[in-house]
XYZ file of C-alpha atoms in Angstrom:
690
model
C 18.043 -24.979 -4.392
C 20.134 -22.136 -4.232
C 18.405 -20.235 -6.717
C 15.422 -20.467 -4.649
C 16.971 -20.003 -1.523
C 18.462 -16.571 -2.555
C 16.097 -15.918 -4.669
C 13.350 -15.925 -2.192
C 12.043 -12.184 -0.441
C 12.647 -13.125 2.637
C 16.029 -14.361 2.979
C 16.854 -12.410 -0.148
C 15.751 -9.010 2.563
C 17.427 -10.386 5.318
C 20.748 -11.326 4.330
C 21.111 -7.551 2.781
C 20.056 -6.331 6.109
C 22.291 -8.082 7.745
C 26.116 -8.305 5.520
C 25.066 -3.892 5.560
C 24.846 -4.393 9.463
C 27.049 -6.870 10.029
C 30.575 -5.995 8.209
C 30.782 -2.678 9.514
C 31.062 -4.850 12.673
C 33.050 -7.477 10.616
C 36.159 -4.436 10.479
C 35.374 -2.775 13.639
C 36.857 -6.153 15.264
C 39.593 -7.290 12.811
C 41.163 -3.208 13.096
C 40.506 -3.364 16.897
C 37.978 0.055 16.553
C 34.668 -2.434 17.601
C 33.199 0.428 18.884
C 32.957 2.399 16.028
C 31.891 -1.240 13.940
C 28.956 -1.231 16.142
C 28.074 3.159 16.516
C 27.756 2.121 12.277
C 24.981 0.080 12.898
C 22.790 2.787 13.903
C 23.436 4.345 10.150
C 20.888 2.133 8.329
C 17.894 1.997 10.633
C 17.590 5.418 9.631
C 18.335 5.094 5.666
C 15.807 2.286 5.863
C 13.308 3.861 7.862
C 14.613 7.311 4.867
C 13.181 5.150 2.621
C 17.203 5.023 0.769
C 16.891 0.861 -0.264
C 14.719 1.755 -3.078
C 16.439 1.115 -6.259
C 15.107 5.026 -8.189
C 17.491 6.767 -10.832
C 18.263 10.093 -8.704
C 19.709 7.593 -6.115
C 23.191 8.958 -5.171
C 20.855 12.718 -5.232
C 18.509 11.266 -2.216
C 22.143 9.285 -1.067
C 23.819 13.392 -0.582
C 20.383 14.773 0.664
C 19.143 12.223 3.716
C 22.913 12.101 5.153
C 23.394 15.627 4.879
C 19.967 16.115 7.131
C 21.506 13.561 9.465
C 24.353 14.642 9.438
C 22.409 17.964 9.731
C 19.992 17.063 13.098
C 22.959 15.597 14.306
C 25.361 18.610 14.662
C 22.622 20.949 15.839
C 20.613 19.073 18.495
C 24.636 18.954 19.871
C 24.787 22.072 19.500
C 21.509 23.552 20.855
C 22.476 21.752 23.613
C 25.895 23.272 24.623
C 24.153 25.686 24.637
C 21.685 24.885 27.309
C 17.986 25.003 25.216
C 15.553 22.966 27.043
C 15.611 19.544 24.999
C 12.013 19.573 25.188
C 11.950 22.668 23.355
C 14.903 21.328 20.884
C 12.354 18.013 19.709
C 9.506 20.181 18.994
C 11.830 22.584 16.759
C 13.515 19.499 14.746
C 10.363 18.445 14.172
C 8.728 21.415 12.182
C 11.944 22.568 10.575
C 11.918 18.946 9.537
C 8.149 19.312 9.201
C 8.573 20.439 4.985
C 9.377 17.213 3.391
C 6.250 15.559 3.499
C 4.907 18.279 1.199
C 7.268 17.667 -1.424
C 6.171 14.051 -1.643
C 5.823 10.951 -0.113
C 8.850 9.270 -0.342
C 10.743 12.355 0.489
C 8.092 12.804 4.021
C 9.981 9.446 5.169
C 13.090 12.098 5.251
C 11.561 13.706 8.631
C 11.613 10.051 11.105
C 14.553 9.076 10.031
C 16.164 12.948 10.489
C 15.117 12.315 13.842
C 15.770 9.142 13.977
C 19.964 10.331 13.829
C 19.129 13.083 16.230
C 18.121 10.996 18.804
C 20.950 9.118 18.463
C 22.831 12.042 18.818
C 21.394 12.122 22.162
C 23.019 9.307 23.581
C 26.113 10.618 22.224
C 25.798 14.088 22.871
C 29.161 14.906 25.842
C 30.286 11.616 25.486
C 32.475 12.092 21.539
C 33.517 15.163 20.343
C 30.031 17.440 19.290
C 31.726 16.608 14.378
C 32.298 12.443 15.953
C 27.982 11.732 15.334
C 28.038 13.784 11.711
C 30.692 12.291 10.151
C 29.649 9.028 11.295
C 26.057 9.267 8.892
C 28.441 10.632 6.123
C 30.665 7.892 6.194
C 27.887 5.856 7.286
C 25.554 7.011 4.462
C 28.099 6.901 2.066
C 28.667 2.946 2.650
C 24.957 2.022 3.368
C 24.590 3.616 -0.332
C 26.753 1.468 -2.324
C 26.503 -1.402 -0.299
C 22.727 -1.614 -1.543
C 24.065 -0.284 -5.582
C 26.086 -2.996 -5.549
C 23.500 -5.817 -4.103
C 20.446 -4.464 -6.695
C 23.152 -4.403 -9.918
C 23.745 -8.372 -8.098
C 20.495 -9.215 -7.380
C 18.868 -6.890 -10.259
C 15.605 -5.993 -10.082
C 14.506 -8.224 -7.228
C 12.416 -5.131 -5.866
C 10.031 -5.228 -8.708
C 10.216 -8.898 -9.537
C 9.407 -9.250 -5.690
C 6.682 -7.051 -6.014
C 5.140 -8.739 -9.469
C 5.552 -11.829 -7.965
C 2.673 -11.547 -5.528
C 0.750 -9.700 -8.019
C 0.155 -13.304 -9.522
C 0.018 -14.780 -6.514
C -2.651 -12.625 -5.686
C -4.479 -12.732 -8.908
C -3.813 -16.423 -9.378
C -6.305 -16.127 -5.663
C -8.936 -13.803 -6.196
C -9.200 -16.213 -9.525
C -9.920 -19.709 -7.626
C -12.131 -17.382 -5.442
C -14.330 -15.878 -7.333
C -15.514 -18.403 -9.632
C -14.303 -22.627 -7.767
C -17.316 -21.058 -5.725
C -19.862 -19.481 -8.333
C -22.967 -21.117 -7.146
C -22.877 -20.334 -4.075
C -22.026 -16.584 -4.244
C -25.639 -15.404 -4.658
C -25.928 -13.736 -2.627
C -23.803 -10.225 -3.722
C -23.599 -8.963 0.661
C -22.268 -11.711 1.850
C -20.056 -13.055 -1.287
C -18.496 -9.913 -2.579
C -16.348 -8.747 1.123
C -13.749 -11.577 0.521
C -13.530 -11.246 -2.673
C -13.078 -6.860 -1.795
C -10.265 -7.933 -0.156
C -8.552 -10.013 -1.626
C -8.895 -6.962 -5.249
C -7.277 -4.463 -1.953
C -4.234 -6.125 -2.181
C -4.195 -6.660 -5.757
C -5.130 -3.141 -6.067
C -2.060 -1.964 -3.197
C 0.327 -4.038 -5.167
C -0.331 -1.945 -8.913
C 0.216 0.894 -7.572
C 3.868 -0.394 -6.287
C 4.676 -1.752 -8.682
C 3.880 1.663 -10.544
C 5.927 4.160 -7.994
C 8.801 0.804 -8.634
C 8.864 1.562 -12.461
C 8.862 5.699 -12.051
C 11.489 5.029 -10.246
C 13.667 2.536 -11.834
C 17.017 4.268 -13.246
C 17.556 2.639 -16.949
C 14.113 2.652 -17.715
C 15.602 1.173 -21.145
C 17.445 -1.746 -20.163
C 15.768 -4.698 -22.270
C 15.599 -6.059 -19.023
C 13.304 -3.574 -17.124
C 11.449 -3.436 -20.960
C 11.185 -6.740 -19.732
C 9.458 -6.017 -16.362
C 7.118 -3.147 -18.046
C 5.938 -5.723 -20.134
C 5.055 -8.332 -17.588
C 3.085 -5.968 -15.684
C 1.053 -4.757 -18.353
C 0.085 -8.159 -19.256
C -1.161 -7.828 -15.501
C -2.948 -4.716 -15.532
C -4.973 -6.495 -18.654
C -5.166 -9.770 -16.373
C -6.392 -7.617 -13.580
C -9.120 -6.416 -16.377
C -10.781 -9.063 -17.277
C -10.465 -10.614 -13.827
C -11.926 -8.202 -11.567
C -15.011 -8.062 -14.505
C -18.338 -9.581 -13.246
C -21.629 -10.379 -14.140
C -24.194 -10.339 -11.853
C -26.538 -12.414 -12.889
C -27.544 -14.858 -10.215
C -29.890 -16.192 -11.174
C -29.064 -16.624 -15.403
C -26.125 -18.510 -13.646
C -28.077 -21.237 -11.655
C -29.821 -21.587 -14.571
C -27.293 -22.748 -16.594
C -26.025 -24.688 -13.253
C -28.971 -26.849 -14.153
C -29.693 -27.334 -17.747
C -25.773 -27.551 -17.796
C -21.828 -28.966 -16.621
C -21.781 -25.326 -17.430
C -20.323 -25.195 -12.727
C -17.774 -28.445 -13.699
C -15.916 -26.777 -16.659
C -15.692 -23.135 -15.638
C -14.269 -24.721 -11.715
C -11.229 -26.561 -14.549
C -11.094 -23.742 -16.747
C -10.942 -21.270 -13.224
C -7.670 -23.720 -11.576
C -6.043 -24.300 -14.796
C -5.324 -20.419 -15.475
C -4.921 -20.069 -10.870
C -2.574 -22.861 -11.463
C -0.817 -20.724 -15.015
C -1.376 -17.050 -13.173
C 1.058 -19.246 -10.012
C 3.851 -20.593 -12.109
C 4.271 -17.194 -14.515
C 4.978 -15.511 -10.247
C 7.829 -18.310 -10.020
C 9.295 -17.976 -12.804
C 9.218 -14.696 -12.436
C 10.722 -13.969 -8.617
C 13.029 -17.194 -9.423
C 14.715 -15.199 -13.653
C 13.008 -18.439 -15.488
C 11.677 -19.056 -18.964
C 8.235 -19.577 -18.058
C 6.828 -23.690 -20.353
C 4.530 -23.216 -23.127
C 0.892 -22.921 -22.255
C -2.077 -24.230 -24.382
C -5.379 -25.174 -21.907
C -7.498 -24.796 -25.793
C -9.010 -28.550 -25.286
C -10.586 -26.182 -21.838
C -11.835 -23.140 -23.463
C -13.966 -26.015 -26.136
C -15.530 -26.962 -23.904
C -16.483 -23.942 -22.225
C -17.215 -22.539 -25.886
C -18.812 -25.311 -26.670
C -22.068 -24.524 -22.417
C -21.840 -21.371 -23.898
C -23.424 -22.179 -28.312
C -25.665 -24.632 -26.670
C -27.195 -22.316 -24.620
C -27.144 -19.493 -26.664
C -29.821 -16.500 -24.735
C -27.609 -17.566 -21.049
C -25.051 -14.295 -21.646
C -23.441 -16.169 -18.147
C -21.527 -19.525 -20.543
C -20.543 -16.280 -23.435
C -19.463 -14.032 -21.053
C -16.726 -16.986 -19.405
C -15.606 -17.873 -22.533
C -15.045 -14.247 -24.011
C -13.134 -13.418 -20.985
C -11.611 -16.670 -20.157
C -10.292 -16.807 -24.011
C -8.019 -13.072 -23.505
C -6.671 -14.067 -20.165
C -5.466 -17.576 -21.823
C -4.052 -15.470 -24.953
C -2.643 -13.141 -22.665
C -1.006 -15.796 -20.480
C 0.226 -17.963 -23.682
C 2.294 -14.534 -25.324
C 3.359 -13.243 -21.824
C 2.034 -9.646 -24.337
C -0.258 -7.403 -23.687
C -3.492 -7.336 -25.238
C -2.441 -3.520 -26.247
C -0.193 -0.420 -26.825
C -0.190 1.820 -24.267
C 1.502 4.367 -21.643
C 1.495 3.179 -18.328
C 0.861 6.255 -15.776
C 2.467 8.893 -14.741
C 4.681 9.036 -11.735
C 2.682 11.154 -8.606
C 4.292 14.855 -9.198
C 6.903 15.980 -6.808
C 6.358 19.897 -5.957
C 9.012 21.602 -5.630
C 10.591 22.877 -2.905
C 10.166 26.673 -2.144
C 5.806 25.567 -3.035
C 5.446 23.245 -1.338
C 6.763 25.795 2.298
C 4.340 27.784 1.065
C 1.399 24.489 1.074
C 3.657 23.738 4.869
C 2.854 27.530 6.508
C -0.754 27.078 6.524
C -3.220 25.286 8.883
C -4.880 23.123 6.645
C -1.170 20.991 5.663
C -1.513 17.537 6.777
C 2.213 17.915 6.963
C 2.408 20.064 9.754
C -0.509 19.032 11.642
C 1.777 15.210 10.805
C 5.356 16.861 11.986
C 3.652 19.102 14.715
C 1.748 15.791 16.618
C 5.157 14.065 16.527
C 6.987 17.097 17.610
C 4.889 17.889 21.231
C 4.713 13.882 21.392
C 8.572 14.130 21.785
C 8.492 16.372 23.723
C 6.895 15.013 26.118
C 8.438 12.377 25.965
C 12.086 13.924 26.420
C 9.876 16.257 29.689
C 9.147 12.885 31.412
C 13.028 11.910 31.005
C 14.140 15.221 32.266
C 11.342 15.180 35.608
C 12.438 11.509 36.562
C 16.049 12.012 35.178
C 15.966 8.406 33.293
C 18.884 7.100 32.832
C 18.705 6.667 28.456
C 15.933 9.152 28.245
C 16.730 8.675 25.121
C 14.561 4.999 24.970
C 11.076 7.084 25.687
C 11.816 9.808 22.159
C 13.881 5.896 19.833
C 10.408 4.311 21.348
C 7.597 7.501 20.093
C 10.127 7.492 16.460
C 9.156 3.181 16.214
C 5.916 3.368 16.718
C 4.138 6.244 15.416
C 2.189 5.653 12.046
C -0.144 6.631 9.955
C -3.786 6.238 11.556
C -5.056 4.958 14.638
C -4.870 0.919 13.147
C -1.418 0.947 12.197
C -0.569 2.532 15.054
C -2.484 0.286 17.761
C -0.805 -2.823 16.236
C 2.466 -1.871 16.306
C 2.445 -0.560 19.375
C 1.583 -3.919 20.399
C 4.104 -4.906 18.593
C 7.030 -3.128 19.916
C 5.822 -3.099 23.753
C 5.010 -7.588 23.261
C 8.552 -7.675 21.957
C 10.168 -5.919 23.868
C 9.788 -7.749 26.708
C 10.563 -10.518 25.724
C 13.163 -9.703 23.966
C 14.804 -7.956 27.176
C 13.676 -12.013 29.699
C 15.486 -13.499 26.583
C 18.246 -10.714 27.087
C 18.547 -11.486 30.619
C 19.343 -15.090 30.040
C 21.526 -14.703 27.763
C 23.576 -12.625 29.472
C 23.862 -15.100 32.614
C 26.284 -17.596 29.997
C 29.113 -14.383 30.224
C 30.206 -15.876 26.212
C 32.987 -14.214 25.051
C 33.417 -11.320 22.863
C 33.983 -13.792 19.356
C 30.815 -15.937 20.541
C 28.646 -13.060 21.741
C 29.264 -11.445 17.873
C 28.017 -14.424 16.261
C 25.142 -14.509 18.487
C 23.505 -10.783 17.710
C 24.841 -12.581 13.989
C 22.049 -15.074 13.903
C 19.668 -13.324 15.709
C 19.727 -10.058 13.232
C 19.215 -12.822 10.568
C 15.990 -14.255 12.024
C 14.850 -11.112 12.224
C 15.023 -9.355 9.511
C 13.805 -12.701 7.678
C 10.986 -12.381 9.618
C 10.500 -8.690 10.094
C 8.248 -7.724 7.051
C 5.462 -10.818 8.173
C 5.893 -10.596 11.472
C 7.216 -7.085 13.333
C 6.276 -8.228 16.849
C 8.992 -11.411 16.473
C 11.849 -9.388 14.503
C 11.755 -6.646 18.435
C 11.855 -9.702 20.425
C 15.936 -10.501 18.203
C 15.933 -6.303 18.089
C 15.722 -5.601 21.360
C 18.076 -8.880 21.977
C 21.240 -7.533 19.656
C 20.400 -3.975 21.648
C 21.219 -5.588 24.775
C 24.278 -7.143 23.944
C 25.346 -4.445 21.909
C 24.618 -1.755 25.043
C 27.048 -4.751 26.506
C 30.348 -4.716 24.638
C 29.954 -1.032 24.711
C 29.867 -0.430 28.436
C 30.114 -4.139 30.162
C 26.654 -2.795 31.615
C 23.574 -3.682 29.481
C 21.507 -6.064 32.302
C 21.585 -2.238 33.939
C 19.710 -0.512 31.641
C 16.829 -4.215 31.349
C 14.074 -2.842 32.989
C 14.636 1.161 32.923
C 14.546 -0.762 29.592
C 11.279 -2.177 29.027
C 10.024 1.272 31.236
C 10.947 4.185 28.861
C 9.626 1.867 26.081
C 6.088 1.349 27.767
C 6.005 5.844 28.205
C 6.839 5.565 24.803
C 3.679 3.758 23.159
C 1.255 5.058 25.852
C 2.411 9.166 24.870
C 2.028 7.725 20.892
C -1.092 6.413 22.228
C -2.175 8.829 22.953
C -1.157 11.860 20.543
C -2.291 9.659 18.132
C -6.241 9.865 19.990
C -5.489 13.461 21.205
C -3.072 14.910 18.728
C -5.369 16.932 15.296
C -6.505 12.618 14.429
C -7.129 12.149 11.780
C -9.254 9.713 11.806
C -10.275 7.888 8.459
C -13.821 7.939 8.805
C -13.016 11.539 8.642
C -11.948 11.157 5.496
C -15.194 8.686 4.478
C -16.582 10.986 2.287
C -13.719 12.913 0.938
C -12.769 9.336 -0.446
C -16.345 8.506 -1.737
C -16.541 12.664 -3.480
C -12.976 11.729 -5.316
C -14.498 8.222 -6.532
C -17.773 9.764 -7.706
C -14.915 12.117 -10.035
C -13.383 9.700 -11.337
C -16.038 7.315 -12.148
C -17.978 10.358 -13.643
C -14.562 11.434 -15.531
C -14.718 7.586 -16.842
C -17.683 7.730 -18.390
C -16.764 10.765 -19.920
C -14.042 9.729 -22.082
C -16.037 6.486 -22.491
C -19.530 8.189 -23.548
C -17.966 11.406 -25.585
C -15.849 10.509 -28.451
C -16.526 6.982 -30.457
C -13.047 5.928 -30.892
C -11.165 7.288 -27.601
C -7.516 6.865 -27.035
C -6.681 3.353 -25.782
C -4.177 4.825 -23.605
C -6.483 7.264 -22.257
C -8.983 5.097 -21.416
C -6.389 2.617 -19.759
C -5.608 5.489 -17.493
C -8.539 5.980 -16.689
C -9.893 2.627 -15.558
C -6.814 3.218 -13.478
C -8.082 5.747 -12.084
C -11.521 4.507 -11.235
C -9.548 0.845 -9.248
C -7.358 3.493 -7.152
C -9.777 5.560 -6.422
C -12.067 2.434 -5.128
C -9.562 0.877 -3.344
C -8.475 3.802 -1.598
C -12.226 3.842 -0.238
C -11.972 1.045 0.504
C -8.799 1.058 3.096
C -10.202 3.624 4.345
C -14.426 2.137 4.803
C -11.207 -0.719 6.539
C -9.770 0.881 8.922
C -12.736 2.675 10.500
C -14.709 0.121 11.221
C -11.773 -0.254 13.661
C -11.341 3.140 15.335
C -13.275 4.527 18.534
C -15.896 5.896 19.458
C -17.671 5.486 15.729
C -21.997 4.783 15.146
C -20.881 1.662 13.977
C -25.304 1.824 12.142
C -23.393 4.541 10.207
C -20.354 2.759 9.086
C -22.877 -0.539 8.099
C -24.522 2.372 6.249
C -21.243 2.988 4.611
C -20.414 -0.352 3.771
C -23.494 -0.290 1.413
C -22.190 2.076 -0.327
C -18.898 1.154 -1.276
C -20.586 -2.110 -2.172
C -22.854 -0.851 -4.459
C -19.182 1.729 -5.309
C -17.574 -1.696 -6.535
C -20.144 -2.384 -9.076
C -19.396 0.688 -10.255
C -16.352 -0.064 -10.836
C -17.279 -3.721 -12.084
C -18.792 -1.947 -14.447
C -16.790 0.115 -16.441
C -14.057 -2.000 -16.257
C -16.167 -4.615 -18.473
C -17.562 -1.008 -20.781
C -13.619 -0.320 -20.867
C -13.185 -3.524 -22.745
C -16.020 -3.349 -25.164
C -15.403 0.568 -25.985
C -11.642 -0.775 -26.729
C -13.622 -3.356 -29.021
C -15.064 -0.768 -30.355
C -18.791 -1.355 -29.532
C -20.072 1.448 -29.084
C -23.190 3.139 -28.222
C -24.896 5.830 -31.502
C -23.548 9.460 -31.024
C -27.344 10.317 -29.911
C -28.489 7.359 -27.601
C -24.797 8.371 -25.280
C -24.634 11.551 -25.201
C -28.951 10.735 -23.150
C -26.323 8.242 -21.068
C -24.182 10.978 -20.474
C -25.762 13.312 -18.845
C -28.151 10.756 -16.561
C -25.043 9.939 -15.542
C -23.300 12.773 -14.776
C -26.367 13.913 -12.741
C -26.941 10.884 -10.849
C -23.167 11.137 -9.856
C -23.039 14.672 -9.113
C -27.161 14.367 -7.662
C -25.075 11.516 -4.847
C -22.314 14.268 -4.508
C -24.488 16.440 -3.006
C -26.196 13.642 -0.857
C -22.930 12.917 0.652
C -22.488 16.183 2.039
C -26.411 17.273 2.768
C -30.112 15.739 3.225
C -32.057 17.988 1.207
C -35.139 17.297 -0.674
C -34.751 15.015 -3.805
C -36.007 12.259 -6.225
C -34.830 9.051 -7.341
C -36.992 9.965 -10.785
C -33.542 11.876 -11.913
C -31.475 8.660 -12.430
C -34.286 6.694 -14.592
C -32.400 5.588 -17.591
C -33.296 6.213 -21.082
C -36.243 5.147 -22.448
C -35.383 1.407 -24.698
C -36.550 2.217 -28.314
C -38.595 -1.378 -29.581
C -37.251 -1.684 -32.505
C -33.584 -1.368 -32.163
C -32.175 -4.547 -29.464
C -30.551 -3.511 -25.908
C -26.963 -4.286 -27.146
C -24.085 -5.506 -23.871
C -22.566 -1.002 -23.086
C -26.379 -0.261 -22.860
C -26.827 -3.415 -20.481
C -24.168 -2.043 -18.102
C -24.395 1.600 -18.502
C -28.232 0.603 -16.601
C -27.202 -1.057 -14.746
C -25.054 1.822 -13.485
C -27.727 4.167 -13.172
C -29.673 1.413 -10.540
C -26.651 0.619 -8.405
C -26.459 4.635 -8.268
C -29.939 5.293 -6.913
C -29.408 2.757 -4.494
C -26.504 4.841 -3.391
C -28.181 7.828 -3.283
C -30.864 6.751 -0.784
C -28.308 5.220 0.840
C -26.764 8.170 1.695
C -29.874 9.992 2.738
C -30.054 7.091 5.304
C -25.886 7.734 6.748
C -27.342 11.142 6.915
C -28.581 11.144 10.241
C -25.619 8.426 12.044
C -22.657 10.955 11.161
C -19.869 9.539 13.408
C -18.390 11.420 16.132
C -15.104 12.252 18.036
C -15.862 14.196 20.719
C -18.064 16.601 22.249
C -16.573 19.610 20.039
C -16.997 17.255 17.132
C -20.964 16.439 18.524
C -21.785 20.721 18.968
C -20.463 21.263 15.564
C -22.806 18.297 14.119
C -25.961 19.493 16.366
C -25.603 23.356 14.545
C -25.784 21.942 11.966
């Protein structure tokens, strides 16, 4: 029971965040300096936003950089205020100055909002404490946060990676069970595939996260970390076999009518899904898995395959189910290969040169954030609001990447703040003693962090109550800021929503073609690797296959977000959804071809060259059709003629199906061209001129 509690992801996270916040407060209470303890609790918020709670091989270096930026932002802001520089100009300049971090790497990009939050916290202290007070607070606070986090991750070894692996195996179990539990109902791909695509998107997101965590490991040669790497490689092999589909609903229906295949396949799927969930549980709670055996279930499936040799469904299921069972039994990957390399980090000076271009996304993001902060601080000055830094803090906390994520965060923040302020107003009427007040804050903080990763809105309720209590303990006037706090929050939410729509918006609908191009490009690279060499390198195959899966996942993600953005043609997005569906079929065929190539089921060199040329022409034609609606013909996508004296191989079947999907995608691109997405009059005119 204790193991289940302490290793539970939400409990472990909540305990870590609560302790790192409350221990300085407790120390301040015992030493008679409660005010300093409460101010100390501001620093972990900056560290969390900066991603300094991520285990990393350069963990302490990142702490030094983060703490230095926090202190520098605080010092620059306070000194500039002493020179009577306007606050809007300061916030815009600070955002543009620190925005170069977004050009270095995605992880470094988190330093920008964290440093701006540190500056906003310093704004609340400006004029009440000496100039050096806030920078010193950030330096000491970041050091405390880093040491505590390092100790925590040393105590709970590799816990973040175990949590991600646990989620990955659970998602694989859900995906596999959903795919085979309703076998006869999956006759129409248009209705059966979208729910599976959503599950596969979650799987690929977790795989991408685990790649990052593996590359961040400080001691990759550690025995326990090697075990986790091996478990991850097993998950990659499982994903390869689980996502392969036959796409022959007529043959499935025929086999089901002629035998007990449906019950047998469903039983195999239930056993495998149950084992995946057991492995997920054992990974999270540091337990050794019991021996696994499903020979009886596989024997029944093999018997069905032998009784119906002309039906490919039985052989397909037995082949992939037996490989999955072997992986779950041995807990070793099917073959040795190196994992994908880490994302490259751009050095500072090249990043600065790239940042100074108007095409830089990092520059646009920094400018959007800076202009929004400048507008918020201007409103605070115009209306002479008592605590204008709440507007700026709200802007930082609700600003997200993308329209939909920002919209959801705004809703959670506004409603959570409203409910939290109502609760805080009631609790303040109790007039609790200081010790009891701190005890209530401790409980509320723990509960808020328990739900923060699942429901941000509920967490905001708790954080709002503790913020009001903090003001009450620091200045004995928490009730005076209930209404101003609500007004400031609403102003900040409105400003962020407006900036997301009007200030250099990055609409996902506009990224659909770019992501579609990238998906086709990765498909082409994988086909070249599969068909140009008779014995391709397994590591290179695994790398290419994962790039294909990840690029398609990026395309599917942008489509889902685009469906929730305002002002776009629904018919265009419906056509693109059909395009993405056929792209997913190609991904599954490439997964299957990767398995065949690794087991040396290859084509003759001449036939491989013919198919490669045809596939490359088809892929390039699809890419061109995404850009313009010119004359074209699907005749160029016809596969090579079959030789009457030679039986068609499984590799050929996959290639011919890929060409058929590309032909449909080519037609869809032409139809979708007449319904391009549009936002605003300027973009409408541009599209009309084209």
